[in-house]
Short mmCIF file of C-alpha atoms in Angstrom, two decimals:
data_model
loop_
_atom_site.label_atom_id
_atom_site.label_comp_id
_atom_site.label_asym_id
_atom_site.label_seq_id
_atom_site.Cartn_x
_atom_site.Cartn_y
_atom_site.Cartn_z
CA MET A 1 15.79 25.33 46.55
CA ARG A 2 12.96 27.21 44.94
CA THR A 3 13.98 30.36 46.63
CA THR A 4 17.52 30.52 45.61
CA ILE A 5 16.56 30.13 42.20
CA ALA A 6 14.23 32.81 42.10
CA LEU A 7 16.31 35.08 44.03
CA THR A 8 19.47 34.55 41.49
CA ALA A 9 16.77 35.26 38.40
CA VAL A 10 15.51 38.64 40.35
CA PHE A 11 19.23 39.44 40.75
CA LEU A 12 20.37 38.53 37.54
CA SER A 13 17.41 40.58 36.01
CA SER A 14 18.74 43.59 37.88
CA CYS A 15 22.22 43.49 36.68
CA ILE A 16 23.87 46.03 34.02
CA HIS A 17 25.87 44.00 31.50
CA LEU A 18 28.80 46.45 30.03
CA PRO A 19 31.03 45.13 27.86
CA LYS A 20 33.36 42.50 29.05
CA GLN A 21 36.40 43.97 27.06
CA PRO A 22 37.47 47.56 27.09
CA GLN A 23 36.04 49.56 24.17
CA TYR A 24 38.28 51.85 21.87
CA ASP A 25 37.29 54.85 19.37
CA THR A 26 39.36 54.93 16.21
CA LEU A 27 42.01 56.76 17.89
CA GLY A 28 42.98 54.40 20.50
CA ASN A 29 41.15 56.41 23.21
CA GLN A 30 39.31 53.83 25.82
CA ILE A 31 35.40 54.29 25.78
CA ALA A 32 34.17 55.28 29.50
CA PHE A 33 30.80 53.97 30.62
CA ILE A 34 29.74 56.11 33.15
CA SER A 35 26.28 55.62 35.06
CA THR A 36 23.92 58.58 35.84
CA ALA A 37 20.43 59.25 36.01
CA ASP A 38 18.07 60.33 33.18
CA VAL A 39 19.31 59.78 29.97
CA LYS A 40 17.24 59.92 27.26
CA GLY A 41 16.56 56.64 25.61
CA GLY A 42 18.71 54.59 28.24
CA ALA A 43 21.71 55.49 26.96
CA GLN A 44 23.80 58.18 24.99
CA ALA A 45 27.33 58.29 23.50
CA GLY A 46 29.39 61.46 23.34
CA TYR A 47 32.87 62.91 23.86
CA ASN A 48 33.98 65.26 27.17
CA GLN A 49 35.87 68.43 26.97
CA GLY A 50 39.25 66.49 26.19
CA GLY A 51 37.88 64.42 23.38
CA ARG A 52 37.75 61.43 25.34
CA PRO A 53 34.62 59.32 24.31
CA PHE A 54 32.10 58.09 26.53
CA VAL A 55 28.81 56.36 26.91
CA GLU A 56 26.16 57.39 29.52
CA TYR A 57 23.62 55.41 30.71
CA ASP A 58 20.44 55.15 33.20
CA SER A 59 20.98 52.13 34.94
CA SER A 60 17.02 52.21 35.98
CA SER A 61 16.26 52.27 32.54
CA MET A 62 18.81 49.76 31.56
CA ARG A 63 18.00 47.29 34.10
CA ARG A 64 14.48 46.49 32.34
CA PHE A 65 16.18 44.74 29.46
CA PRO A 66 17.81 41.25 29.45
CA GLU A 67 21.24 41.11 28.45
CA GLU A 68 21.05 40.74 25.02
CA VAL A 69 19.23 44.02 24.59
CA GLN A 70 21.65 45.74 26.87
CA MET A 71 24.43 44.33 24.58
CA PHE A 72 22.50 45.89 21.77
CA ILE A 73 21.93 49.23 23.28
CA PHE A 74 25.97 49.57 24.17
CA GLY A 75 26.99 48.14 21.12
CA HIS A 76 24.60 51.12 19.07
CA GLU A 77 26.17 53.60 21.20
CA ILE A 78 29.62 52.28 20.74
CA GLY A 79 28.68 52.58 16.75
CA HIS A 80 28.07 56.16 17.00
CA ILE A 81 31.56 56.65 18.26
CA ILE A 82 33.15 54.38 15.79
CA LEU A 83 31.29 55.39 12.99
CA GLY A 84 32.19 59.41 14.05
CA HIS A 85 28.78 60.38 14.31
CA GLY A 86 29.52 62.92 16.92
CA ALA A 87 26.55 63.72 19.50
CA VAL A 88 23.54 63.26 17.12
CA GLU A 89 21.26 65.12 19.46
CA ASN A 90 23.19 68.27 19.44
CA LEU A 91 23.35 68.66 15.45
CA LEU A 92 20.67 70.39 13.50
CA LEU A 93 20.00 67.39 10.92
CA PRO A 94 16.72 66.88 8.87
CA GLU A 95 14.81 63.78 10.61
CA GLU A 96 16.04 61.40 7.58
CA GLU A 97 19.39 62.15 8.23
CA VAL A 98 19.43 61.18 11.89
CA ASN A 99 17.32 58.18 10.72
CA ASN A 100 19.95 57.27 8.55
CA ILE A 101 22.65 57.78 11.36
CA GLU A 102 20.44 55.65 13.87
CA ARG A 103 20.12 53.10 11.28
CA GLU A 104 24.03 52.52 11.00
CA ALA A 105 24.75 52.88 14.60
CA ASP A 106 22.23 49.80 14.65
CA CYS A 107 23.84 47.77 12.28
CA TYR A 108 27.18 48.05 13.65
CA SER A 109 25.83 46.71 17.12
CA VAL A 110 23.79 43.83 15.67
CA ARG A 111 27.28 43.03 13.17
CA ARG A 112 29.02 42.94 16.62
CA LEU A 113 26.53 40.87 18.25
CA GLU A 114 26.55 38.00 15.82
CA ASP A 115 30.63 38.39 14.84
CA GLU A 116 32.35 39.53 18.23
CA LEU A 117 29.79 37.75 20.73
CA HIS A 118 28.85 35.18 18.59
CA TYR A 119 24.88 35.58 19.26
CA THR A 120 22.68 32.96 17.95
CA SER A 121 19.38 33.41 16.14
CA ILE A 122 17.15 33.11 19.48
CA GLN A 123 18.99 36.01 20.93
CA ILE A 124 18.57 38.18 17.87
CA GLU A 125 15.18 37.58 18.12
CA ILE A 126 15.19 38.54 21.72
CA VAL A 127 16.78 41.96 21.02
CA GLN A 128 14.53 42.40 17.86
CA ASP A 129 11.66 41.58 19.40
CA HIS A 130 12.42 44.35 22.53
CA VAL A 131 13.27 46.88 19.69
CA SER A 132 10.30 46.72 18.32
CA LYS A 133 8.23 46.73 21.70
CA TYR A 134 10.27 49.66 22.87
CA PHE A 135 11.64 51.43 20.07
CA GLY A 136 9.15 50.71 17.11
CA LYS A 137 8.41 48.41 14.46
CA GLU A 138 10.25 50.24 11.80
CA ARG A 139 13.28 50.08 13.50
CA ALA A 140 12.96 46.54 14.13
CA LYS A 141 12.42 45.88 10.79
CA ASN A 142 15.41 47.87 9.73
CA MET A 143 17.51 46.26 12.20
CA LEU A 144 16.73 42.90 10.24
CA LYS A 145 18.17 44.36 7.31
CA CYS A 146 21.68 44.32 9.22
CA VAL A 147 21.55 40.72 10.18
CA THR A 148 24.09 38.74 7.96
CA CYS A 149 22.71 36.13 5.30
CA GLN A 150 23.86 33.34 7.29
CA ASN A 151 23.51 33.70 10.92
CA ARG A 152 26.05 31.38 12.88
CA THR A 153 23.02 28.84 13.64
CA GLY A 154 22.09 28.70 9.92
CA ARG A 155 18.87 30.66 10.08
CA THR A 156 18.75 33.15 7.05
CA ILE A 157 17.67 36.73 7.00
CA GLY A 158 14.49 35.48 5.27
CA GLN A 159 13.67 33.29 7.84
CA TYR A 160 13.83 35.93 10.30
CA ALA A 161 11.44 37.77 8.17
CA GLN A 162 9.03 35.15 7.79
CA ARG A 163 9.13 34.73 11.38
CA ASN A 164 7.40 38.61 11.90
CA SER A 165 4.02 38.91 9.94
CA ASP A 166 4.54 42.89 10.62
CA PHE A 167 7.64 42.76 8.14
CA SER A 168 5.66 42.99 4.69
CA GLY A 169 7.19 42.70 1.18
CA THR A 170 9.35 40.38 -0.81
CA GLN A 171 12.08 39.54 0.39
CA GLU A 172 13.99 40.73 -2.78
CA THR A 173 12.70 44.64 -1.85
CA MET A 174 13.30 44.26 1.89
CA PHE A 175 16.83 43.32 1.70
CA PRO A 176 19.66 45.57 -0.22
CA SER A 177 21.77 43.83 -2.99
CA GLY A 178 25.39 43.92 -2.70
CA PRO A 179 27.64 42.29 0.18
CA MET A 180 24.37 41.86 2.35
CA ALA A 181 22.19 40.22 -0.14
CA CYS A 182 20.75 37.02 0.26
CA SER A 183 20.40 34.38 -2.23
CA LEU A 184 16.82 33.50 -1.02
CA ARG A 185 15.80 31.52 -3.98
CA SER A 186 17.54 28.19 -2.79
CA GLN A 187 15.04 28.21 0.16
CA GLU A 188 12.43 27.94 -2.54
CA ASN A 189 13.58 25.15 -4.45
#
């Protein structure tokens, strides 16, 4: 019995978890997912010569991540397509502009994980921990700004921030005002 469980765990950790439903760009073109070797960063979005969207991914790079993180990465690349970013790598943009584009794609992915895939706070934390480890603490910190104020499991954005001591500053300065703003005063009372 133990051998079967161990083999199942090894098999599951080596799977590629593509989106279960077909994905489309804003014009209704289906996004193709193409496995190829040596994709910088594990995955990248683009368009072929006919204008069809695709996400290329390096399966050996992607296999090192759990399903939650793979779905975040694929969602990030889908976000680039949906948000009309084009091939960021090929554009001669200032670093700050590229960083903004990456943050937008991260937010698209996080919101997709919450709204469409109904990820729990624990699953979001798994993603955040891997983003911090593999893509940088600053990116993980920015990712938390995208989490809705009230996750489906009841954890607020302030509780995410409190869990990680790397995120300094008050919640009022960490999280924007407007539709994503959180009313954290109720936690203090």
